[in-house]
Short mmCIF file of C-alpha atoms in Angstrom, two decimals:
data_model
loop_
_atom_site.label_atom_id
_atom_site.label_comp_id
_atom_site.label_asym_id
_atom_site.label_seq_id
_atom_site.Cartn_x
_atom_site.Cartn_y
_atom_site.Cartn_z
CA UNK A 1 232.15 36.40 53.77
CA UNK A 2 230.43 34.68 56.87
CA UNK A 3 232.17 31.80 55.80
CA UNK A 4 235.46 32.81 55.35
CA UNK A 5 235.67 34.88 58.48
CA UNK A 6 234.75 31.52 60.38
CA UNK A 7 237.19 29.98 58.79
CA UNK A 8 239.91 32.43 59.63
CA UNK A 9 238.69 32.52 62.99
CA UNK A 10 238.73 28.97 63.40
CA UNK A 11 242.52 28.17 61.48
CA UNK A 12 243.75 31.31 63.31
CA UNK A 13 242.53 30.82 67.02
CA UNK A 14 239.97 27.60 67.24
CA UNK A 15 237.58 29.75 68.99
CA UNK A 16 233.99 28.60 66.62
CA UNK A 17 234.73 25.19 67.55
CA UNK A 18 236.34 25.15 70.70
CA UNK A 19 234.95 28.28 72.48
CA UNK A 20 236.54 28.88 75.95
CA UNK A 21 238.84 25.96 75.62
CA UNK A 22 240.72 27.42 72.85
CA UNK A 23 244.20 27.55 73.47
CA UNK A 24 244.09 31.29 71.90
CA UNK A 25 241.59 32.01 74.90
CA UNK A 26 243.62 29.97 77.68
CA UNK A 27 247.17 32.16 76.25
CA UNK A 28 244.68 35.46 76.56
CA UNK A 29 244.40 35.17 80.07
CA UNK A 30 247.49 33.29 81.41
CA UNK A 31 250.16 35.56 79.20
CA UNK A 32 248.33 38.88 78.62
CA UNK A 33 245.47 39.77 81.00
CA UNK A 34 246.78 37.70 84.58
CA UNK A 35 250.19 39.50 84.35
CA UNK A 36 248.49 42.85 82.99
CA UNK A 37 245.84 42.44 86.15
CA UNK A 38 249.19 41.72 88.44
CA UNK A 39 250.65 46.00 86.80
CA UNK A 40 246.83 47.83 86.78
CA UNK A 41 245.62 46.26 89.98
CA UNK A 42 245.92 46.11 94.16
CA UNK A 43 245.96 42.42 94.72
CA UNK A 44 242.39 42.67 96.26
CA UNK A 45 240.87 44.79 93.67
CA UNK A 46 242.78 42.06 91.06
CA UNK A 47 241.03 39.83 93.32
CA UNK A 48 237.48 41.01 92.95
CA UNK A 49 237.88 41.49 89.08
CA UNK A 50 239.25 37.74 88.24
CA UNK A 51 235.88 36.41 90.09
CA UNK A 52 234.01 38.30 88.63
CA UNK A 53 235.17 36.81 85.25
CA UNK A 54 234.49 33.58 86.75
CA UNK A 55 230.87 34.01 87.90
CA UNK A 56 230.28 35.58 84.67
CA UNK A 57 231.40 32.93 82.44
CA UNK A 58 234.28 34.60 80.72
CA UNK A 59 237.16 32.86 82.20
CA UNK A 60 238.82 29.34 80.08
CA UNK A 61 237.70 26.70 80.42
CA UNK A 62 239.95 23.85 81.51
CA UNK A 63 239.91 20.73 79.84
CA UNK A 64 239.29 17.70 82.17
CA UNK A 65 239.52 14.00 81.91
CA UNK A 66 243.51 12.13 82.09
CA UNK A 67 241.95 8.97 83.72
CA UNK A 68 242.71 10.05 87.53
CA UNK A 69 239.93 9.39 89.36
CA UNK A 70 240.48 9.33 93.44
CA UNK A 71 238.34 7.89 95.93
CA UNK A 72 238.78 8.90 100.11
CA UNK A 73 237.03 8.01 102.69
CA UNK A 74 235.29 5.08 103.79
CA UNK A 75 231.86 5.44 105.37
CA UNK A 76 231.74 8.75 103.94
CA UNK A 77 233.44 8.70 100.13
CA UNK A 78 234.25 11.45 98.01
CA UNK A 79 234.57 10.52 93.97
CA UNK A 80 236.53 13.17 91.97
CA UNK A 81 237.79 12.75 88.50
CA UNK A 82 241.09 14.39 89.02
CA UNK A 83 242.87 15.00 92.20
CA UNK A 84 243.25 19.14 91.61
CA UNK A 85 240.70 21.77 93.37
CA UNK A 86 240.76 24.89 94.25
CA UNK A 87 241.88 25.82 98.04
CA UNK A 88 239.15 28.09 100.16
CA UNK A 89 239.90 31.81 100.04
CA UNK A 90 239.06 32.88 96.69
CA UNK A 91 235.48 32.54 96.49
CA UNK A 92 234.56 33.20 100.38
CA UNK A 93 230.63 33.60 99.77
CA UNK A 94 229.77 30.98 97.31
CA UNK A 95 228.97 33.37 93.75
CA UNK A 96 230.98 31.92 91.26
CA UNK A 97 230.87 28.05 92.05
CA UNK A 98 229.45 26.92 88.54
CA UNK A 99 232.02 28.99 87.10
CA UNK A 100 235.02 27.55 89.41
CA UNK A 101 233.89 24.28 88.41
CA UNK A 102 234.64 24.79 84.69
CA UNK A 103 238.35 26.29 84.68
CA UNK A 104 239.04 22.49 85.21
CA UNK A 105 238.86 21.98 89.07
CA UNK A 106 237.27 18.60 90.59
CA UNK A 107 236.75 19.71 93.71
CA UNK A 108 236.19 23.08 94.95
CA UNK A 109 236.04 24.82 98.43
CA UNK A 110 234.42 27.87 99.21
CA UNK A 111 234.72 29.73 102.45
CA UNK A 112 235.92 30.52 105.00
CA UNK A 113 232.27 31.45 105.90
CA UNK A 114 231.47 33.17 109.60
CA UNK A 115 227.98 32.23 110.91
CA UNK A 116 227.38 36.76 111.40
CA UNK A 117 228.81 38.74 108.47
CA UNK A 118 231.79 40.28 109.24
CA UNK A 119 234.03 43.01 107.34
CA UNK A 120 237.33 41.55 108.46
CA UNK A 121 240.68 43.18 108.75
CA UNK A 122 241.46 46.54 107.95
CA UNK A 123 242.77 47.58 104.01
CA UNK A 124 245.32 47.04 102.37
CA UNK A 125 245.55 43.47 103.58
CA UNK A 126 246.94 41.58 100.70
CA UNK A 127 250.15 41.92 99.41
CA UNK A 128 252.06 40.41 96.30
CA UNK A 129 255.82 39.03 96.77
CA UNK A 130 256.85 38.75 93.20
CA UNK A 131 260.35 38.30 92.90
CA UNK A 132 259.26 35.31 95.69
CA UNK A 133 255.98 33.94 93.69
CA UNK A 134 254.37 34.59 97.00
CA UNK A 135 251.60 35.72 98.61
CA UNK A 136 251.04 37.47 101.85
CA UNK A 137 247.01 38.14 103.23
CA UNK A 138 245.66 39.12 106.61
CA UNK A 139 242.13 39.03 105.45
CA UNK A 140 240.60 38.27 108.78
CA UNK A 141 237.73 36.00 107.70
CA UNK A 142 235.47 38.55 105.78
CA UNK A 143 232.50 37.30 104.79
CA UNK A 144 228.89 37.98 104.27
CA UNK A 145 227.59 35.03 106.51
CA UNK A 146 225.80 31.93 106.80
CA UNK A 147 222.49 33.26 105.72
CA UNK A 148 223.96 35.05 102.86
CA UNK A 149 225.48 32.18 101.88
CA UNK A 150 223.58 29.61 102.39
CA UNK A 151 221.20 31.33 99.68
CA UNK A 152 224.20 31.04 97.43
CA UNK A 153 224.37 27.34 97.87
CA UNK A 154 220.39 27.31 97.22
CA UNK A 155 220.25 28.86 94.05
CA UNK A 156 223.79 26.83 92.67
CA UNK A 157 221.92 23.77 94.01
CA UNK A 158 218.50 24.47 92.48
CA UNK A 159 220.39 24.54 89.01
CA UNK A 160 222.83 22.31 88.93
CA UNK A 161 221.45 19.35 91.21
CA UNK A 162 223.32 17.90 94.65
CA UNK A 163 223.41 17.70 98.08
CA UNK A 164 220.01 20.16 99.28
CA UNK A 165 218.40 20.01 96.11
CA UNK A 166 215.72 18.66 97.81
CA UNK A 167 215.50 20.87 99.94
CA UNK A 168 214.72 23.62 97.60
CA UNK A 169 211.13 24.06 95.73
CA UNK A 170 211.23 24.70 92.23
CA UNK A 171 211.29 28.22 90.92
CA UNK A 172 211.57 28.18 87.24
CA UNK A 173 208.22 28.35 86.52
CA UNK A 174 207.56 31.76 88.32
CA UNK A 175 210.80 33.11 86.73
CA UNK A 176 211.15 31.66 83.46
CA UNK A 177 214.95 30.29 82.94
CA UNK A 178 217.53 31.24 85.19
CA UNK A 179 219.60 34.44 84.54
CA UNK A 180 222.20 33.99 81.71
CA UNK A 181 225.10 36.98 81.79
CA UNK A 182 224.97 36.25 77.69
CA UNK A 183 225.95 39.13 75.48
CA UNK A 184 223.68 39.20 72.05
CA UNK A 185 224.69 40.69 69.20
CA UNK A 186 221.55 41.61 67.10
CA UNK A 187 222.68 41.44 63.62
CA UNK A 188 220.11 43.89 61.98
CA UNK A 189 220.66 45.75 58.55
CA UNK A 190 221.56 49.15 58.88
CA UNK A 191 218.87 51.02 56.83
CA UNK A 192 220.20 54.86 57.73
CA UNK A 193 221.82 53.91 54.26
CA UNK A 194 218.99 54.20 51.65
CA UNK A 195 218.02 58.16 53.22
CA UNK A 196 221.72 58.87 51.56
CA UNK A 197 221.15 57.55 47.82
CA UNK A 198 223.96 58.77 46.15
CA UNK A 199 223.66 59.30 41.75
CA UNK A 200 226.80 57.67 41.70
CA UNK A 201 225.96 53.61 41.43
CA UNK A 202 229.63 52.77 41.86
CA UNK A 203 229.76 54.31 44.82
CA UNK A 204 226.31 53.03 46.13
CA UNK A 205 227.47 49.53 45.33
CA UNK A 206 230.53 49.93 47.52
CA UNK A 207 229.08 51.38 50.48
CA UNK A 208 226.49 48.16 49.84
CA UNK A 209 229.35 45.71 49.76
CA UNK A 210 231.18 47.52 52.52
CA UNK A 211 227.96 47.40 54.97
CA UNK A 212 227.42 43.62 54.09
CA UNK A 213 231.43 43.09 55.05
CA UNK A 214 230.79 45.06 58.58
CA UNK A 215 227.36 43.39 58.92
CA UNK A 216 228.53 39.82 58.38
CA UNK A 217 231.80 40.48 60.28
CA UNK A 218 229.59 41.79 63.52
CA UNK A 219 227.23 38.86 62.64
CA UNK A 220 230.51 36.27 62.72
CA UNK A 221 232.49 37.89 66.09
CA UNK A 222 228.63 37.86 67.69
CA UNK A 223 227.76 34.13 66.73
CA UNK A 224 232.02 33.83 67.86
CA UNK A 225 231.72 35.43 71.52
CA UNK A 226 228.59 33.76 72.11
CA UNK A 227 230.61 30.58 71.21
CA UNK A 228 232.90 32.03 74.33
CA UNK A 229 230.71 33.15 76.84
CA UNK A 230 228.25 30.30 76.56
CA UNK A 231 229.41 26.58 78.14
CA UNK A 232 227.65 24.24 76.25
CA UNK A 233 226.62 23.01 79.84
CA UNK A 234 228.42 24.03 83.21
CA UNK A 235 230.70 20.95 84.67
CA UNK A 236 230.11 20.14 88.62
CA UNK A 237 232.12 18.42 91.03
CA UNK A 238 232.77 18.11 94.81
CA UNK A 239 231.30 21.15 96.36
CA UNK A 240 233.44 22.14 100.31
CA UNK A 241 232.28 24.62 102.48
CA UNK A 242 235.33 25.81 104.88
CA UNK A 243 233.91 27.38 108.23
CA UNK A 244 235.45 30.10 110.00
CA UNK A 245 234.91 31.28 113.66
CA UNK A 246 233.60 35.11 114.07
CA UNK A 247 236.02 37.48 115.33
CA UNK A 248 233.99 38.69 118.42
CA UNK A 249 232.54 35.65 119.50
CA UNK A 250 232.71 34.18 123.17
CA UNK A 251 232.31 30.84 121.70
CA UNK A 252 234.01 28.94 119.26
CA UNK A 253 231.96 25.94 119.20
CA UNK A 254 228.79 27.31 118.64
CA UNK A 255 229.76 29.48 115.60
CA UNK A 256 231.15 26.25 114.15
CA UNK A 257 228.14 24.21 114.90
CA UNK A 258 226.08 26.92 113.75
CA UNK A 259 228.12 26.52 110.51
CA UNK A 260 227.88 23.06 110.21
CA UNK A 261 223.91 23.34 110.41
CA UNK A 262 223.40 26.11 108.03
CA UNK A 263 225.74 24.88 105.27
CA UNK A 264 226.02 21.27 105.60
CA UNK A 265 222.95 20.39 104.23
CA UNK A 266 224.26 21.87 100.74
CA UNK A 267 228.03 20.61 100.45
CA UNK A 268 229.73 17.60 100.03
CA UNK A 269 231.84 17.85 102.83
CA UNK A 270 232.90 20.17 105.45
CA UNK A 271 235.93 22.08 106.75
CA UNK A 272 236.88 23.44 110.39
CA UNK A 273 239.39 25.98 109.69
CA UNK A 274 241.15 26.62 112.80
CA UNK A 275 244.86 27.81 111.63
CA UNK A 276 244.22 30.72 109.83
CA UNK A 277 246.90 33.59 111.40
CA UNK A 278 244.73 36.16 110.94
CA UNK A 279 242.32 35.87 113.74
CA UNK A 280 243.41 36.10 117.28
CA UNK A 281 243.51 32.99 119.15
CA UNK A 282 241.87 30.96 116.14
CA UNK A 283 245.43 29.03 116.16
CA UNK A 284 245.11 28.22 119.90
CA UNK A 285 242.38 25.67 118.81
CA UNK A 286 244.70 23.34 117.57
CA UNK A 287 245.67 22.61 121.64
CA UNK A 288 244.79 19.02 122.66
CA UNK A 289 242.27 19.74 124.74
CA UNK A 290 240.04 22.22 122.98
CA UNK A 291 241.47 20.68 120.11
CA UNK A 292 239.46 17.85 121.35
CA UNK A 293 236.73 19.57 122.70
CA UNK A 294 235.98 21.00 119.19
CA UNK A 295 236.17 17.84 117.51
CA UNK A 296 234.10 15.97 119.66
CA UNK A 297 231.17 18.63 119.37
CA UNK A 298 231.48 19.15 116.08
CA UNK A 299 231.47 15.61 115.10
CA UNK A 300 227.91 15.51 116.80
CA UNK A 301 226.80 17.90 114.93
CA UNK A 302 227.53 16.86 111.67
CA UNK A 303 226.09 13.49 112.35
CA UNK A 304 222.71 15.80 113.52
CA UNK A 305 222.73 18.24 110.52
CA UNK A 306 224.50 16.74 107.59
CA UNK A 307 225.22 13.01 108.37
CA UNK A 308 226.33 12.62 104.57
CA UNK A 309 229.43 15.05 104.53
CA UNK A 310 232.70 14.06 105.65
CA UNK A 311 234.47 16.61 108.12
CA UNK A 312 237.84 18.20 108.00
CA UNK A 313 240.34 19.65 109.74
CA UNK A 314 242.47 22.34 108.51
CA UNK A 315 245.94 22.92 110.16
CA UNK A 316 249.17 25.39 110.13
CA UNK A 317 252.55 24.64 108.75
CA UNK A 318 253.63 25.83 111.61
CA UNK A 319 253.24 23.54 114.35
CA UNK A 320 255.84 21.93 116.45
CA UNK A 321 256.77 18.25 115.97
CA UNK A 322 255.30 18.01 119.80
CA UNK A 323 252.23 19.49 118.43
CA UNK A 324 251.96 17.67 115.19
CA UNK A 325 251.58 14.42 117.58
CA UNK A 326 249.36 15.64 119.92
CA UNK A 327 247.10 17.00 116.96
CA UNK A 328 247.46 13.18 115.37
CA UNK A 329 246.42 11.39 118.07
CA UNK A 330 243.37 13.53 118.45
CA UNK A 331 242.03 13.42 115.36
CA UNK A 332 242.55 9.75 115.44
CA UNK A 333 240.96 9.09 118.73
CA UNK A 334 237.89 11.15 117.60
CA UNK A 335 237.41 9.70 114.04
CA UNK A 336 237.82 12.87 111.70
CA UNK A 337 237.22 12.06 108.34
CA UNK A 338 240.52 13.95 107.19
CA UNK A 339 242.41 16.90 107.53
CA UNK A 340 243.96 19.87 104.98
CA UNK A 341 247.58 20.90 105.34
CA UNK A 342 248.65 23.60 104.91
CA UNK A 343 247.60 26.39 105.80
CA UNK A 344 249.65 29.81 105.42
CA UNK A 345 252.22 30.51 107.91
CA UNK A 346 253.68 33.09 109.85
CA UNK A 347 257.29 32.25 108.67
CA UNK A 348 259.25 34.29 106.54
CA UNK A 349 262.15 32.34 105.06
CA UNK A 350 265.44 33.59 104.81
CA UNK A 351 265.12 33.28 101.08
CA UNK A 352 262.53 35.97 100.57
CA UNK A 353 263.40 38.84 98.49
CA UNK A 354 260.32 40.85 98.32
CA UNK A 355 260.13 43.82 100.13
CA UNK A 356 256.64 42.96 100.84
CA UNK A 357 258.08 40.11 102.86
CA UNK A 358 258.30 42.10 106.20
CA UNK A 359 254.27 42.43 105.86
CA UNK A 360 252.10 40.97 108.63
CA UNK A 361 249.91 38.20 107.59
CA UNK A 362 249.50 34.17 105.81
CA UNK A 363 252.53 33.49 103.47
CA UNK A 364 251.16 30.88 100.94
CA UNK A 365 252.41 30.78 97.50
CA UNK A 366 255.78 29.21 96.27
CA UNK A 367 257.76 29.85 99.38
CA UNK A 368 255.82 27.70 101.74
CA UNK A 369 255.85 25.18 99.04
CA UNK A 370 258.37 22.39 101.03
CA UNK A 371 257.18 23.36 104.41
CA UNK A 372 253.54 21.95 103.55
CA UNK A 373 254.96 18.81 101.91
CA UNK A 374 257.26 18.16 105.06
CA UNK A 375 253.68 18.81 107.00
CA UNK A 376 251.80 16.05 105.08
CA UNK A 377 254.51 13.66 105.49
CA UNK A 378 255.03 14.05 109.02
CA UNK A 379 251.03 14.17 109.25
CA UNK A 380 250.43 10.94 107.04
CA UNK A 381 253.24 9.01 109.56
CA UNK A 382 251.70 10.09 112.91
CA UNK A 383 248.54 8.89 111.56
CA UNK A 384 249.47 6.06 109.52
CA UNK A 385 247.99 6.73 106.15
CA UNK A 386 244.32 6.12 108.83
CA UNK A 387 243.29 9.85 107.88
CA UNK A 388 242.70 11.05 104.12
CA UNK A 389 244.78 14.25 103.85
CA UNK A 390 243.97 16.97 101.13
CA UNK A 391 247.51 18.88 101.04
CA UNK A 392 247.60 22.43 99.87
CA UNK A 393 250.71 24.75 99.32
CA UNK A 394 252.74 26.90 96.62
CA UNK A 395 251.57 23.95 94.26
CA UNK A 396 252.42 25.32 90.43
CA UNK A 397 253.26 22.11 88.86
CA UNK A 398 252.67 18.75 88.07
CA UNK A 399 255.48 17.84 89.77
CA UNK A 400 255.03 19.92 92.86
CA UNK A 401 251.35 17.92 92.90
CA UNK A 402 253.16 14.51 92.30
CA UNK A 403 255.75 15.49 95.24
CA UNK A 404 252.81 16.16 98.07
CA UNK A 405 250.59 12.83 96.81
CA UNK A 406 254.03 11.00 97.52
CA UNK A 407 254.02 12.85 100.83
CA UNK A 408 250.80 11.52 101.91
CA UNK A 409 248.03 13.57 100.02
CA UNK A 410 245.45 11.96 98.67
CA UNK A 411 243.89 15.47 97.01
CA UNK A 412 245.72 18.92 96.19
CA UNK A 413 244.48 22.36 96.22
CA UNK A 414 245.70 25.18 94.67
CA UNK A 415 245.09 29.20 94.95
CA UNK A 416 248.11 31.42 95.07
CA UNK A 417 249.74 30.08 92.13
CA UNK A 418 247.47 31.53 89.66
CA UNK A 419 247.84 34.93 90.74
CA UNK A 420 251.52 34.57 88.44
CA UNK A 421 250.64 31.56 86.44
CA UNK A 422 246.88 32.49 85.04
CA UNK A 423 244.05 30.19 84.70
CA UNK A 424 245.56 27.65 82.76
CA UNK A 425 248.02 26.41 85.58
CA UNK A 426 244.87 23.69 86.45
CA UNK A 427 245.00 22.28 82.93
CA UNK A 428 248.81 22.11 83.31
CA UNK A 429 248.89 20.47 86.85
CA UNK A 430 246.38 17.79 85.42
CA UNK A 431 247.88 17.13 82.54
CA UNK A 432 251.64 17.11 83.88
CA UNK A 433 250.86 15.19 86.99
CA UNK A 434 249.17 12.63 84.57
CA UNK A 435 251.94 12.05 82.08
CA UNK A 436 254.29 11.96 85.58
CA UNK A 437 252.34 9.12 87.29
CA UNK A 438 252.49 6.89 83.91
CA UNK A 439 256.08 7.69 83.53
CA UNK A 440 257.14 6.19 87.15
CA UNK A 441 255.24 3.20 86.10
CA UNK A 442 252.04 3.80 88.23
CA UNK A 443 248.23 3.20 86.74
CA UNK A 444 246.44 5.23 89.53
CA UNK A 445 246.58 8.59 92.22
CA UNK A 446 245.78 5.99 94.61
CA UNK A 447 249.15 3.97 94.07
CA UNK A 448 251.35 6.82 94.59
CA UNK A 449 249.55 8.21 97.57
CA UNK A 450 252.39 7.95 100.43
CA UNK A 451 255.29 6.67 98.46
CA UNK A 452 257.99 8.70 100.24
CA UNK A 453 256.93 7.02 103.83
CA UNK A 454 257.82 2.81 103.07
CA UNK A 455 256.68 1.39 105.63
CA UNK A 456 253.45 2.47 105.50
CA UNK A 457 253.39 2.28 101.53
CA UNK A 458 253.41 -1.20 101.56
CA UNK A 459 251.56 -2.31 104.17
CA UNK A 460 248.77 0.11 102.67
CA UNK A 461 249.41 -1.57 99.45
CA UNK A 462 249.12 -5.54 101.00
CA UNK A 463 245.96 -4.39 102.74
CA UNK A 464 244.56 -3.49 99.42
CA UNK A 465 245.47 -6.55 98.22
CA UNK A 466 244.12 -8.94 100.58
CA UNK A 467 241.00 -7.34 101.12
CA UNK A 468 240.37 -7.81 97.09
CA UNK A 469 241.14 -11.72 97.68
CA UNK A 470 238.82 -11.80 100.61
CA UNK A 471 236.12 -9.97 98.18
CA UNK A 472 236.73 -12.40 95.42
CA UNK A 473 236.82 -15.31 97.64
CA UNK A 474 233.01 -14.54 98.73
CA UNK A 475 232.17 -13.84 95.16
CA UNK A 476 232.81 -17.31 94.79
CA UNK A 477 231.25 -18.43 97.38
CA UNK A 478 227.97 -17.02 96.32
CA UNK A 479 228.31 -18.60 93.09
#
């Protein structure tokens, strides 16, 4: 019977061999439970209940490889093995990050993170635009802190290795493994049955065969979730930590810094989130001078407390074309390592339908999808292709990934998009942008990075070229 249910299961859904990964468990959540979570729940409380899943190991998990490795940066590199992450804002504090890792992401940001814990804005505070694919939030930066945090990062690091592993002494021999949220199904024979002998043997011998049935059946969906709920090993990547200013404080600086020397010693690299539109006068950082100001100090110290970890800059879509420049030449003349765009915006296209439209807040989502691109491009010009950009916006697709790498972006985030297209959208993206790039004739991210700006393109591309003769030139040399 064991057998046979196995096999069922595994003709029927794939689920003994191919646990999580199972298409059956991918259409689960994408087609039945994401839309069902969209009718039962407030977005926040659908919020709360899809990371949960995560940290507990119950989500899909996405299926990585496609051959797209990137590489950024130059003194300070990051290596991912697919250009997709996930975008700050949906695990603020850091709890699920093992789990994030294994929906398929290659990157993953966590944040925004306040140096005091703060409760942010008042509820509700995040609405749904349907008919629009859209999302509106005025979360205000609620978090649980640095310190909170930063023990988050500890224990993730203690288990899975990285940046401030070192740093951390070795507690599994005082507690034994680490915490598992497995569920065990204890396949024991039910003996209640032999107090109730009954004179009639046909009958005892069915309620025997029935109990085996039952017993193996429990035995075979135990052994099946387990197969589920159990990774055979959780997948890491690039870990970001996105910092946040607090609401009350009298200086900006300092709660970044402070940020940058609690948290830096445990990512990969770092974020200075200064357009979010839901903290008053956050967006006013983005000013040349304290703009600059910022930068400068910040830069210090991140080459004091985490010298390893690459620091970015994350901007609003909605900047002026004045602005845009003045921002460029800043971050060039200080020497960021690279910047995020977009952020949400404040904009409400004509287009909207919603009636959740006229809600104050971030739009992100589908709607800000072309405004973000436009942002990379125009970034990636003013800067000549000198600063890595990660670009981030209403991305649902392949395609819509393929369009912002041709922009400028080097790396792509996504968030808002699986609130309507489940899990599963970050196996699609991968997959689609893959087959995309090979279509148009391209072997690599890297050689469709800035496509749509020429000029640049090209000289990029003759750069690359001669600096690989040089190389093989002293190779010979050496000979």
């Amino acid at each position: 019977v064991t057998i046979g249910s196995l096999a069922l299961l595994e003709v029927t859904t794939h689920l003994p061999s191919q646990g999580r990964s199972a298409p059956a468990y991918h259409s689960l959540f994408d087609s039945i439970l994401t839309p069902l979570g969209r009718r039962l729940f407030t977005p926040e409380n659908a919020h709360h209940l899809a990371l949960e899943v995560v940290r507990r190991n119950w989500a899909p998990r996405g299926r990585v490889g496609n051959g797209m490795e990137v590489e950024i940066g130059e003194e300070r590199k990051l290596v991912v093995d697919s250009p997709i992450g996930l975008a700050a804002g949906f695990d603020k504090d850091g709890v699920a990050i093992g789990g994030l890792f294994d929906l398929g992401f290659s990157f993953v940001e966590i944040g925004s993170v306040t140096p005091l814990p703060q409760p942010g804005n008042a509820k509700p505070r995040s609405f749904r635009l349907v008919e629009d694919k859209g999302v509106i939030n005025r979360f205000g930066f609620n978090s649980e802190g640095a310190e909170v945090v930063r023990e988050h990062l500890r224990q993730y690091r203690q288990e899975f290795g990285g940046r401030g592993a070192g740093l951390i002494p070795d507690e599994r021999s005082k507690n034994g493994k680490l915490e598992r949220n497995d569920v065990d199904v204890v396949d024991e024979h039910d003996s209640k049955s032999d107090e109730h002998e009954d004179s009639n043997i046909a009958g005892e011998k069915s309620m025997h065969l029935a109990q085996s049935f039952f017993n193996s059946l429990a035995g075979t969906l135990g052994w099946a979730w387990n197969r589920i709920v159990k990774s055979p090993q959780h997948r890491t990547g690039i870990l970001g930590v996105n910092l946040g200013k607090n609401k009350t404080s009298e200086d900006e600086v300092e709660d970044y810094i402070t940020g940058i020397k609690e948290l830096g010693p445990y990512a990969d690299y770092l974020v200075i989130n200064i357009s979010s539109p839901n903290t008053p006068g956050l967006r006013s950082l983005q000013q040349a001078d304290r703009l600059r100001r910022l930068l400068t100090f910040t830069l210090e110290a991140r080459d004091k407390y985490a010298q390893h970890a690459p620091l970015f800059v994350k901007l609003a879509p909605d900047l002026s074309p004045d602005e845009m420049k003045d921002v460029a030449e800043v971050m060039l003349e200080t020497g960021i390592d690279g910047m995020i765009v977009s952020n949400t915006t404040n904009a409400r296209p004509d287009f909207l339908l919603s009636k959740n439209r006229y809600e104050a807040g971030g739009l992100s989502g589908a709607p800000v999808r072309e405004r973000s691109t436009e942002c990379i491009r125009t970034m990636y010009q003013l800067t000549n292709g000198n600063i890595p950009i990660i670009g981030v916006g209403g991305v649902g697709s392949g395609r819509d990934a393929y369009e912002k790498i041709k922009a400028g972006a080097s790396l792509i985030q996504v968030y808002s998009m699986m609130v309507y297209e489940g899990p599963g959208l970050i196996s699609r993206i991968r997959k689609e942008l893959a087959e995309i790039i090979r279509e148009n004739g391209h072997r690599s991210v890297e050689e469709v990075v800035g496509a749509d700006c020429e000029e640049i393109y090209w000289r990029k591309r003759e750069e690359k070229v001669n600096k690989k003769m040089k190389e093989a030139e002293r190779e010979l040399v050496d000979m």
